[in-house]
Coordinates of C-alpha atoms and ligand atoms in Angstrom, one line a residue:
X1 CA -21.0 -32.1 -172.0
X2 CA -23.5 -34.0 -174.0
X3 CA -26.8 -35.1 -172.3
X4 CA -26.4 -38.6 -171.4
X5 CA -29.2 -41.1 -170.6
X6 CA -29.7 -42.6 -167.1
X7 CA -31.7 -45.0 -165.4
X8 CA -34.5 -44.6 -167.2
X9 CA -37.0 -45.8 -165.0
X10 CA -40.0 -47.6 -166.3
X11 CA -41.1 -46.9 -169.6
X12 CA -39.7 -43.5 -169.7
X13 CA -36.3 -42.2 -169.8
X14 CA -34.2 -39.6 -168.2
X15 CA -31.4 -37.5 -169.2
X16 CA -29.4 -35.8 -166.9
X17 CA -27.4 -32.4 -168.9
X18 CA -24.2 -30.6 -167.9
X19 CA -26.7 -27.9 -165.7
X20 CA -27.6 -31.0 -163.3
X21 CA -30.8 -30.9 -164.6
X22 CA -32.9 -34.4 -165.2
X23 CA -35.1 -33.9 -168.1
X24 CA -37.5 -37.3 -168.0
X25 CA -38.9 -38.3 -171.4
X26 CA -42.3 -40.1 -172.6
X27 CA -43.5 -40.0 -168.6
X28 CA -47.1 -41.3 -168.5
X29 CA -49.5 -38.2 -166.6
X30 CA -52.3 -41.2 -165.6
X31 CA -51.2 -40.8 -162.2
X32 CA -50.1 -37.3 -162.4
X33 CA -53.6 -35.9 -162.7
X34 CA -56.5 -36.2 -160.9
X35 CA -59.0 -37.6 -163.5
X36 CA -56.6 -39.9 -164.2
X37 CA -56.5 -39.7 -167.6
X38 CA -54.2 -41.4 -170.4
X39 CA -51.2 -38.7 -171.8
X40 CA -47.6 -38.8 -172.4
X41 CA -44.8 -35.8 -171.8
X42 CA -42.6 -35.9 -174.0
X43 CA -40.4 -33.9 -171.7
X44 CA -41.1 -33.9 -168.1
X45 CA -38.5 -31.8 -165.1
X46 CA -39.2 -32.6 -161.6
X47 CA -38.4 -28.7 -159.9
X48 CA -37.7 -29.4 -155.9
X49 CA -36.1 -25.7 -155.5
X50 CA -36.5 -22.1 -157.4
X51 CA -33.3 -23.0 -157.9
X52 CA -34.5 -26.1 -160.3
X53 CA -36.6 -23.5 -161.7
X54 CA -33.8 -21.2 -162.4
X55 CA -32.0 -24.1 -164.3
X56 CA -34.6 -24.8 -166.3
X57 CA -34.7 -20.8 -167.3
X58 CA -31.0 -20.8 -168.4
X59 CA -30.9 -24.0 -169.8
X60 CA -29.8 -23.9 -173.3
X61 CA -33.0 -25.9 -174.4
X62 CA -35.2 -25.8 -171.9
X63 CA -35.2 -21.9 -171.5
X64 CA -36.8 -20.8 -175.1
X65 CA -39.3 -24.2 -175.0
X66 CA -43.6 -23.5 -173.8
X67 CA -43.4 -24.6 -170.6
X68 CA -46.5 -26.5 -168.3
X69 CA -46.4 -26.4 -164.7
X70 CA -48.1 -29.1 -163.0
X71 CA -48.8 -29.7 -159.6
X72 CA -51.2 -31.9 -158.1
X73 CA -53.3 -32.3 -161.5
X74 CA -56.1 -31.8 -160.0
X75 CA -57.7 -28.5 -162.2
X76 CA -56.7 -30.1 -165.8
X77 CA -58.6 -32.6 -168.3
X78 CA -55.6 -33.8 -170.2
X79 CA -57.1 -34.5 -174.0
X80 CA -53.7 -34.8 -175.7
X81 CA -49.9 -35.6 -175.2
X82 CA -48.2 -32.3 -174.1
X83 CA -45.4 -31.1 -176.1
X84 CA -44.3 -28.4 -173.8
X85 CA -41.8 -29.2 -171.4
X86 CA -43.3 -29.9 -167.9
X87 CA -42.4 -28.7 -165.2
X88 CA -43.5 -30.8 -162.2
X89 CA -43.6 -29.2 -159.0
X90 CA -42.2 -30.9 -156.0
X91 CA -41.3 -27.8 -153.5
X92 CA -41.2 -29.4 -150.2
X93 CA -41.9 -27.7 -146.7
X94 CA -43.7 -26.0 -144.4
X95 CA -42.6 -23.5 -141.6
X96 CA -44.1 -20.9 -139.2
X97 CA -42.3 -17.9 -140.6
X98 CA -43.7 -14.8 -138.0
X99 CA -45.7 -15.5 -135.1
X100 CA -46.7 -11.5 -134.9
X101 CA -49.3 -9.9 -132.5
X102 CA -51.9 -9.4 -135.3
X103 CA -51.3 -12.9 -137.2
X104 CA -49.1 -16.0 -138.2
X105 CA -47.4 -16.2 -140.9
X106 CA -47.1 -19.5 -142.6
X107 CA -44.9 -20.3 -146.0
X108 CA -45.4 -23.5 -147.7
X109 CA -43.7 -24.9 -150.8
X110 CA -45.6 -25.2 -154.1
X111 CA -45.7 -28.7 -154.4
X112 CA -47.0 -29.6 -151.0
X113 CA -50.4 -30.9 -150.8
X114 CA -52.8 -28.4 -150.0
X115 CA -54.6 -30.4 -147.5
X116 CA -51.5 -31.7 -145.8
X117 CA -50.7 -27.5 -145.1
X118 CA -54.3 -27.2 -143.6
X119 CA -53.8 -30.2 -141.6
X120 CA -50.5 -28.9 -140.2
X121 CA -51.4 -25.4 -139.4
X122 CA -54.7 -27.0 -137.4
X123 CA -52.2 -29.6 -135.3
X124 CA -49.7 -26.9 -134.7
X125 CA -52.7 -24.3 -133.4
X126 CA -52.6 -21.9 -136.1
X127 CA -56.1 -21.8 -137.3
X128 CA -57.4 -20.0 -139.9
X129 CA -58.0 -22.6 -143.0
X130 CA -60.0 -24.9 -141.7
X131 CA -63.3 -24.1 -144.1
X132 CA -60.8 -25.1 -146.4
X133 CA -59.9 -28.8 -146.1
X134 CA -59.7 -31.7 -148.2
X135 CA -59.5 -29.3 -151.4
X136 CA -57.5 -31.7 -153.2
X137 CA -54.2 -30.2 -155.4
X138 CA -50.9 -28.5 -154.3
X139 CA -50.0 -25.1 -152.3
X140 CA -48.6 -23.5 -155.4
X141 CA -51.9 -24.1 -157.2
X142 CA -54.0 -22.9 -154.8
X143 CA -53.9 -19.3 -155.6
X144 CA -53.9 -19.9 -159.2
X145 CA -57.5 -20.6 -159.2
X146 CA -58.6 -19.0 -156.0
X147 CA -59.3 -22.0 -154.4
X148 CA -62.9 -21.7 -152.4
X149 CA -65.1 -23.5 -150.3
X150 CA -67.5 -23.0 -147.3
X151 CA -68.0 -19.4 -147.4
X152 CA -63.6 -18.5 -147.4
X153 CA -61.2 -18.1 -150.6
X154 CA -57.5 -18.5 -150.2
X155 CA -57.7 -14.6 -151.5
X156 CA -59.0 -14.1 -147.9
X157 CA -55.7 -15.7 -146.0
X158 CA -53.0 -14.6 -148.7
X159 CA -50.2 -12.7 -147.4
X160 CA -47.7 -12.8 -150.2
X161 CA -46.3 -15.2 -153.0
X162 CA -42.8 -16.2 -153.8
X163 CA -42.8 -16.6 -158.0
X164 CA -39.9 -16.8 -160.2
X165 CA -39.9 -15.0 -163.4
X166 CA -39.4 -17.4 -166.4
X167 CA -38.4 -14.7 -168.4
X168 CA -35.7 -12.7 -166.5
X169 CA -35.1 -15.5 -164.4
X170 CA -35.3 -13.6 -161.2
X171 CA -37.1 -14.0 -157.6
X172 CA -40.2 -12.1 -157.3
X173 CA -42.1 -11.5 -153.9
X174 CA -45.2 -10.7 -155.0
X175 CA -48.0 -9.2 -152.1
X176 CA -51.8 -10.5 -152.3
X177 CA -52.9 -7.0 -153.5
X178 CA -51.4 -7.1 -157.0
X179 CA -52.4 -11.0 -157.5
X180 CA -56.2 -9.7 -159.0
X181 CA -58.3 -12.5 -157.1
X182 CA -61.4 -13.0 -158.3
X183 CA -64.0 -15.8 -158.6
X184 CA -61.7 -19.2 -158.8
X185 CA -59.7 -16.7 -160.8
X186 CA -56.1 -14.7 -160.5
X187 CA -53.6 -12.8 -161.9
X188 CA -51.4 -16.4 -162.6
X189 CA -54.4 -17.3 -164.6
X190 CA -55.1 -14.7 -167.0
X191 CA -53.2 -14.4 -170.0
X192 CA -53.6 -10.8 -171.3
X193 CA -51.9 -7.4 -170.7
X194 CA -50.7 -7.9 -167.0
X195 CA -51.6 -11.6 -166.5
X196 CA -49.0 -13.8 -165.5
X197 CA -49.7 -17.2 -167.6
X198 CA -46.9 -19.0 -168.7
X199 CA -45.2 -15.8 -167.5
X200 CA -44.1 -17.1 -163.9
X201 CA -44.2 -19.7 -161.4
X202 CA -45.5 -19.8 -158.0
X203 CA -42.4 -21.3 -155.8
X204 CA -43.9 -20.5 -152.5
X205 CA -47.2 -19.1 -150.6
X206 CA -47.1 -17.6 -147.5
X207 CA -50.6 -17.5 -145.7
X208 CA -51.8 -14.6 -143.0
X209 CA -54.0 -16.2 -140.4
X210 CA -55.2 -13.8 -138.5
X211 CA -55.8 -13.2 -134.6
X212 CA -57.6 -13.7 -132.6
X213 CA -59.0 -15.9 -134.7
X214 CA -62.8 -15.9 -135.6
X215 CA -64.8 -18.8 -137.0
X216 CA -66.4 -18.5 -140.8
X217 CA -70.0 -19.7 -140.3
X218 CA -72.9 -18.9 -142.4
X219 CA -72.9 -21.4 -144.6
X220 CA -75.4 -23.1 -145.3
X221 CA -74.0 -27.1 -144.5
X222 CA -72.1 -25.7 -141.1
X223 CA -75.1 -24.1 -139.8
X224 CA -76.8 -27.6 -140.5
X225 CA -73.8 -29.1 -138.5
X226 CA -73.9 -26.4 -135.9
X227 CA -77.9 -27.2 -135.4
X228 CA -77.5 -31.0 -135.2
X229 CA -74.1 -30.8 -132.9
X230 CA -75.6 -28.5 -130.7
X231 CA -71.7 -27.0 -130.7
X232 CA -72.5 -22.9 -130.7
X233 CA -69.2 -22.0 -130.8
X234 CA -66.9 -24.8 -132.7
X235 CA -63.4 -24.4 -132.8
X236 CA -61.5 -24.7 -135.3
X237 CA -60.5 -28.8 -135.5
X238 CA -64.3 -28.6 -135.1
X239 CA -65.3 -26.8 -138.4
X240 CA -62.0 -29.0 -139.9
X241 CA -63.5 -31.8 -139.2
X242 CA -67.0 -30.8 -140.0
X243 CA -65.6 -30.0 -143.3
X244 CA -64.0 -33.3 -144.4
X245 CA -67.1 -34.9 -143.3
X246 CA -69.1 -32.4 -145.6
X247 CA -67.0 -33.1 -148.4
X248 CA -66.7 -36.9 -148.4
X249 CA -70.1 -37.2 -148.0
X250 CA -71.0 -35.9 -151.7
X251 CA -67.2 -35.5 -153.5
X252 CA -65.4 -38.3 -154.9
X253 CA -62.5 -38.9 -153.5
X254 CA -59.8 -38.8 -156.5
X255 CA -57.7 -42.0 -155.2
X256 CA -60.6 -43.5 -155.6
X257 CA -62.6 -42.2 -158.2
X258 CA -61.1 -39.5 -161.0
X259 CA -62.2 -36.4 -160.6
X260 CA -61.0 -33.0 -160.6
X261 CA -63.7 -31.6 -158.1
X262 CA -66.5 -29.0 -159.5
X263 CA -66.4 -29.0 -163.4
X264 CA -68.1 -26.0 -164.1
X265 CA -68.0 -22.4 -162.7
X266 CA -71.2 -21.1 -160.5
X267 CA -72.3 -18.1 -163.0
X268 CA -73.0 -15.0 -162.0
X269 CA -75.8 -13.0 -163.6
X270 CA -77.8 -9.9 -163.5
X271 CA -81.3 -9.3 -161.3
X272 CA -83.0 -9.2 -164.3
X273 CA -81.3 -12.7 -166.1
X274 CA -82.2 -13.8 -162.5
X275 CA -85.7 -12.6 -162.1
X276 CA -86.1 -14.1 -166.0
X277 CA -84.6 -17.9 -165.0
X278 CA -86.6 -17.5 -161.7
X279 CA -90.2 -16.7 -163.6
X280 CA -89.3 -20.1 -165.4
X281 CA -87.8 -22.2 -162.5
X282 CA -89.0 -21.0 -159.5
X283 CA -86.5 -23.2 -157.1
X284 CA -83.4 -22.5 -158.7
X285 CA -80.9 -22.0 -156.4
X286 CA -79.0 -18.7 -156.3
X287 CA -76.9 -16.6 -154.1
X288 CA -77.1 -12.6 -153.8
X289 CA -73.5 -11.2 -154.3
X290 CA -72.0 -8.0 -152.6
X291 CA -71.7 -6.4 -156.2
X292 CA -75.2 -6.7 -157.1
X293 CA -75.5 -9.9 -159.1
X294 CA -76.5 -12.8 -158.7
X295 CA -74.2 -16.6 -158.6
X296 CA -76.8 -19.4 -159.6
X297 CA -76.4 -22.7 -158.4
X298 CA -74.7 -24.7 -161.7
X299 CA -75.3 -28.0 -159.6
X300 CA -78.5 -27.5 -159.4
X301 CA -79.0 -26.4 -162.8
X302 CA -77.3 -29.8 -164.4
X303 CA -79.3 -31.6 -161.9
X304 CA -82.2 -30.3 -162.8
X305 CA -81.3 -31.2 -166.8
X306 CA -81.4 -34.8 -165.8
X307 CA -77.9 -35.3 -165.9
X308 CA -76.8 -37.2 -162.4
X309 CA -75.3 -40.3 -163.8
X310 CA -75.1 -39.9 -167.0
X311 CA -72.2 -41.2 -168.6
X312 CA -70.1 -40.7 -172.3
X313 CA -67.8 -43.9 -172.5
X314 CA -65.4 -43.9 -169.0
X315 CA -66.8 -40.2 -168.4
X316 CA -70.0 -39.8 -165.9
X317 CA -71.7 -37.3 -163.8
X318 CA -71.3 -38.1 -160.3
X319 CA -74.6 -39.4 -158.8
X320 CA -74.1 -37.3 -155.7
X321 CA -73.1 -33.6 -157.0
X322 CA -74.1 -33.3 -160.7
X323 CA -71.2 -30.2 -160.5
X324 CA -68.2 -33.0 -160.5
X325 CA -67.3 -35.2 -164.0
X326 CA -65.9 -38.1 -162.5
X327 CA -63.9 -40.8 -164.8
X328 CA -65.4 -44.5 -164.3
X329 CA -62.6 -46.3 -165.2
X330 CA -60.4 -46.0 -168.8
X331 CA -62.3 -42.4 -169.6
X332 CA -60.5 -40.9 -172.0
X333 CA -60.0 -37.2 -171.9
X334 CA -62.1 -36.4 -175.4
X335 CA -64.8 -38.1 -173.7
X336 CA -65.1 -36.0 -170.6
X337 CA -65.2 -33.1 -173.3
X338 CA -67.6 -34.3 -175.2
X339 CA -69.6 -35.0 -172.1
X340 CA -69.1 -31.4 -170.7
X341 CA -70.3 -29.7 -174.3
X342 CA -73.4 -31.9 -173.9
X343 CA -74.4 -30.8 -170.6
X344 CA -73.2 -27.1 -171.2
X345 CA -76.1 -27.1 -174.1
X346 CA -78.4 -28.9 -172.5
X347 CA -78.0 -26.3 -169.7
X348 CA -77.9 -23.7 -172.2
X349 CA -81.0 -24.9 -174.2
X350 CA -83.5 -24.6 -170.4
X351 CA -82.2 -21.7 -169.0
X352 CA -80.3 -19.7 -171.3
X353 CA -76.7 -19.7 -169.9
X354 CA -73.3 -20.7 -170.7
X355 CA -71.3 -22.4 -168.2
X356 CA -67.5 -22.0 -168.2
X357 CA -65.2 -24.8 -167.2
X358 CA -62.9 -24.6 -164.2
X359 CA -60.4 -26.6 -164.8
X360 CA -58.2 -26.1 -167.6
X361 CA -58.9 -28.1 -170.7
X362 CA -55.5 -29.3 -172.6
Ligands
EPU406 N1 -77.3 -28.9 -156.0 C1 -78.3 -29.7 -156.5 N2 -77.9 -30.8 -157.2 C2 -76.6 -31.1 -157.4 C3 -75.6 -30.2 -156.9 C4 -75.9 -29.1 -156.2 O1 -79.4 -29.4 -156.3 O2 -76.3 -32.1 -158.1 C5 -77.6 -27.7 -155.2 C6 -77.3 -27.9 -153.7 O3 -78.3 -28.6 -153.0 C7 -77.1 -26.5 -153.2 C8 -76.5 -25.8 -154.4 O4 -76.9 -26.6 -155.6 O5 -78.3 -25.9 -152.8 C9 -75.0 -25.6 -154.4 O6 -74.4 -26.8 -154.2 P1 -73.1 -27.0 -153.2 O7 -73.4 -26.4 -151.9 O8 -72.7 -28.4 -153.2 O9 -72.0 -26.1 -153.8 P2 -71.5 -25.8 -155.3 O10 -72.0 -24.4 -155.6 O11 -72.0 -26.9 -156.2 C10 -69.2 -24.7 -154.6 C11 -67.8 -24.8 -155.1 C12 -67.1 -26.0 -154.4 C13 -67.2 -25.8 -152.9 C14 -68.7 -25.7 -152.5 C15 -68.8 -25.4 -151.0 C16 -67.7 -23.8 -157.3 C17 -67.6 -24.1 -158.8 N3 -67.8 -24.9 -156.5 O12 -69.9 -25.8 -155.1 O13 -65.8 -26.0 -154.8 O14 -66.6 -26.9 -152.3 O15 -69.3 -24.6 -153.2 O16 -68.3 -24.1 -150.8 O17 -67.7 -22.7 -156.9 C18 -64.3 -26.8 -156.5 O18 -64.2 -25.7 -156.9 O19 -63.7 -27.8 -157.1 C19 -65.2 -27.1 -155.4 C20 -65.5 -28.4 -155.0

């Protein structure tokens, strides 16, 4: 059966082929990505199921084509129409799937936002995420990055995920030991021998949260919460709230302003690189690892280039965490890159180190 155009809403179109697939064409991304930058696809498949997925993989076109998975578009700085077909994900639901002596295990979809699932689990009593609230994007990206914040990574909770081959076309359960977590990093990520870029495509995540369950203090903002509160012993809609507070008090809230949280990695260095930047800058802010080395502050290091504020065009430092690029208005996504190579040399030029990106650049 030829493909035949329907409905095509807006100013794209869609075409629906013989394998019950819609393929949209020339979708605008602005409001698929957190920045909310300006980009076209010129061929755009909205996957509800792994079955979606698995139509897209035997799909007489689609199959062979470079394929982008998007989810909440909130790790990408989009500089450039895509050309490879992308694959939206819209995975619904959330369940309890064991309620075990040692821990609960919950499955989410990929495209459910991540906040949404941290919500849930805290309203249904199955703490656990809480330090990780209000981290904007969807379940299915969270593990592709590692997703961090307030002293726990996902890495920490990760019982298994469900991924499905885009090359055999088969369902793959795959256990948090083989995933290679490592700072805002994972197997899904890397694209070498054994890395699973472009390779596969998280459907599910299924999340250990373990009992009984024990708070993750420490850091440095909940101790400060802890000490003003009074609270000793918070539970865990405490810390969640705490959290959210934390965060909206210095990151931008993407439906408001265009961001795709912390641009650049925290680096991680030797003693001696440390003990070098620290005979220079005394107050630099840095963290002792359990390896031996040493994560410096990149926030602080921007900050202390003079950069808070700073704008190229639409694209700005964010006056309240020099770490997040935030888009004023109409930034284009060349401008955030030229504003991100200026700041990585100035930070370069003082103190001698590159900072890497964390979300990817397209
Ligand atoms: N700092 C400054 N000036 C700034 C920004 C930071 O002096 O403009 C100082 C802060 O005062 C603090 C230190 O730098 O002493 C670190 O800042 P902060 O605690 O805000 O954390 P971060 O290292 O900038 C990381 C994660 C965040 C996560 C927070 C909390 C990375 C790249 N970022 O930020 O994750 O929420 O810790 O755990 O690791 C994200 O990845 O998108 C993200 C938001």
């Amino acid at each position: 059966m030829p493909d035949q155009a329907v409905n095509p809403p807006n100013e794209s179109s869609a075409l629906s082929t013989g394998l019950a697939l819609t393929i949209e064409t020339g979708v605008n991304l602005k409001p698929y990505n957190s920045f909310g930058l300006p980009a076209t696809a010129h061929r755009l498949v909205r996957i509800r199921s792994a079955a979606d997925l698995r139509r897209v993989v035997d799909h007489p076109q689609l199959g062979r084509a470079p394929k982008f998975v998007l989810g909440g578009g909130s790790n990408i700085v989009l500089t450039k129409d895509v050309d490879a077909v992308v694959l939206k994900m819209e995975i619904p639901g959330i369940r309890l799937l064991e309620d075990r002596a040692d821990a609960w295990i919950i499955e989410a979809g990929a495209g459910v936002p991540w906040h949404q699932l941290v919500q849930w689990s805290i309203e249904q009593g199955f703490p656990g995420l809480e330090n990780l609230a209000l981290i904007p994007g969807t379940v299915g990206a969270a593990p592709v990055q590692n997703i961090g914040a307030y002293g726990l990574e996902i890495k920490d909770r990760l019982d298994s995920v469900a991924v499905l081959d885009l090359v055999t076309g088969r369902n793959v359960v795959l256990p948090a030991s083989v995933c290679k977590f490592g700072y805002r990093d994972s197997v899904f990520k890397q694209t070498g021998f054994g890395g699973l870029a472009g390779k596969s495509v998280i459907t599910h995540v299924r999340l250990r949260c373990p009992k009984p369950w024990q708070p993750v203090l420490g850091y440095l903002e909940i101790e400060r919460k802890m000490a003003e509160s009074g609270v000793a012993a918070p539970s865990a809609r405490q810390i969640f709230d705490w959290v959210c507070e934390i965060r909206r008090a210095k990151l931008p809230d993407p439906a408001v302003i265009g961001n795709a949280g912390s641009f650049f990695k925290n680096p991680l260095v030797s003693i001696d690189q440390c003990r070098d930047i620290i005979g220079r800058d005394p107050h630099i802010v840095h963290y002792p690892m359990p390896d031996g080395s040493i994560k410096l502050a990149a926030g602080w290091m921007i900050d202390a280039c003079g950069w808070k504020g700073k704008a190229v065009g639409g694209a700005a430092v964010y006056e309240r965490q020099a770490l997040v690029l935030v888009n004023r208005g109409e930034a284009r996504g060349a401008e955030v890159v030229t504003l991100a190579r200026a700041i990585q040399e100035s930070v370069y030029g003082r103190f001698g180190i590159r900072l890497e990106t964390e979300p990817i650049l397209l």
